[in-house]
Amino acid sequence: MPVISFANPKGGAGKTTSALLLAGELAAKGARVAIIDADPERWISQWAKLPGKPANLDIFADVTEDTIVDHIETAAAKAQFVIVDLEGTASLMVANAIGMSDLVLIPTQGASMDAKGAAKTIKLIRNQERMARRSIPHSILLTRTSAAIASRALRNVREQLDKAGIDVLSTSIVERAAFRDLFDFGGLLADLSSDQVSNIEKARENARAFAGEVIAKLKAGGVTAKVA
Ligand SMILES: Nc1ncnc2c1ncn2[C@@H]1O[C@H](COP(=O)(O)OP(=O)(O)O)[C@@H](O)[C@H]1O
Ligand SMILES: [Mg+2]
């Protein structure tokens, strides 16, 4: 049912990583999840070829500007959650996906605060809102934040966004080796062992908090999805 898109024209903002983390958490709870892999690098499709992809997580990869709306609609009819990993441009495909979304997350690197990319995405969302005559819930997701330092710069970023009336998730995605390793080892965070990966428990906690906040946001917006 709910469609959650990850958008930011800036490459390396953490779209693909956070999309897979959310999908993995929801799938681990037993939900039927579909990922629309619209990233031309196809990282998630490659991840799916490694061992450990849960059976209740489906990946759809042959997506174009013309077919993305059909793909999202078909996936939403079957899956409890549809997660769309978008390309790093502000294309018609991205606009179409945004138009179909119940929630748009805008991963933004906390340290560098790529404000330009985030602002572009918000502009795209506002246009889609006007065209569809409905509001499209959206939030900034700060990514690749430091585990060690709760920096003043990051607090400033949050304050500025807050002043501008832009929602920011209170959970940020911390820079963790485990989140990179997922793409090398395959499977979910639950499958990685502490011998292979450092700080795995912290990484799991982070992903769990992120998914919990997304579910709460969907519920608050009146979008219901049953999760075990
Ligand atoms: N939270 C994180 N911790 C560690 N590495 C990360 C994290 N987020 C992203 N990366 C790494 O940064 C690079 C870009 O991230 P990615 O998720 O592919 O961004 P995007 O999809 O926005 O281009 C990848 O090499 C990825 O492994
Ligand atoms: Mg990507």
Coordinates of C-alpha atoms in Angstrom, one line a residue, residues 6-19 21 39 41 43 85-89 105-119 121 139-145 172-175 179 210:
F6 CA 13.8 8.4 -1.8
A7 CA 14.7 11.4 -3.8
N8 CA 17.6 13.9 -4.0
P9 CA 19.3 14.8 -7.3
K10 CA 22.6 14.7 -5.5
G11 CA 24.5 11.4 -6.0
G12 CA 25.9 9.9 -2.9
A13 CA 23.3 11.5 -0.7
G14 CA 22.4 8.0 0.7
K15 CA 19.2 7.3 -1.2
T16 CA 20.0 3.7 -2.1
T17 CA 21.4 2.9 1.3
S18 CA 18.5 4.3 3.3
A19 CA 16.0 2.7 0.9
L21 CA 17.6 -0.2 5.2
D39 CA 18.6 3.9 -9.8
E41 CA 23.4 1.9 -11.0
W43 CA 22.7 -1.4 -6.6
D85 CA 14.9 4.2 -5.0
L86 CA 15.3 7.0 -7.5
E87 CA 18.1 8.2 -9.8
G88 CA 20.2 11.2 -8.9
T89 CA 18.6 13.7 -11.2
L105 CA 12.1 11.0 2.0
I106 CA 15.0 13.3 1.0
P107 CA 18.3 11.9 2.2
T108 CA 20.7 14.7 2.7
Q109 CA 24.3 14.3 3.9
G110 CA 24.3 15.8 7.3
A111 CA 27.9 16.9 7.2
S112 CA 28.0 18.8 3.9
M113 CA 24.2 19.6 4.1
D114 CA 23.7 19.5 0.4
A115 CA 21.0 22.1 0.6
K116 CA 20.8 22.6 -3.2
G117 CA 19.8 19.0 -3.9
A118 CA 17.2 19.0 -1.1
A119 CA 15.8 22.3 -2.2
T121 CA 13.5 18.1 -4.5
S139 CA 10.8 14.9 5.2
I140 CA 14.5 15.4 5.1
L141 CA 16.5 12.4 6.3
L142 CA 19.9 13.4 7.5
T143 CA 22.4 10.8 6.4
R144 CA 26.0 9.7 7.0
T145 CA 26.1 11.6 10.3
S172 CA 19.4 10.3 11.1
I173 CA 21.3 7.5 9.3
V174 CA 24.7 7.3 10.9
E175 CA 27.9 6.6 8.9
F179 CA 25.5 -0.1 5.9
F210 CA 14.5 4.9 11.3

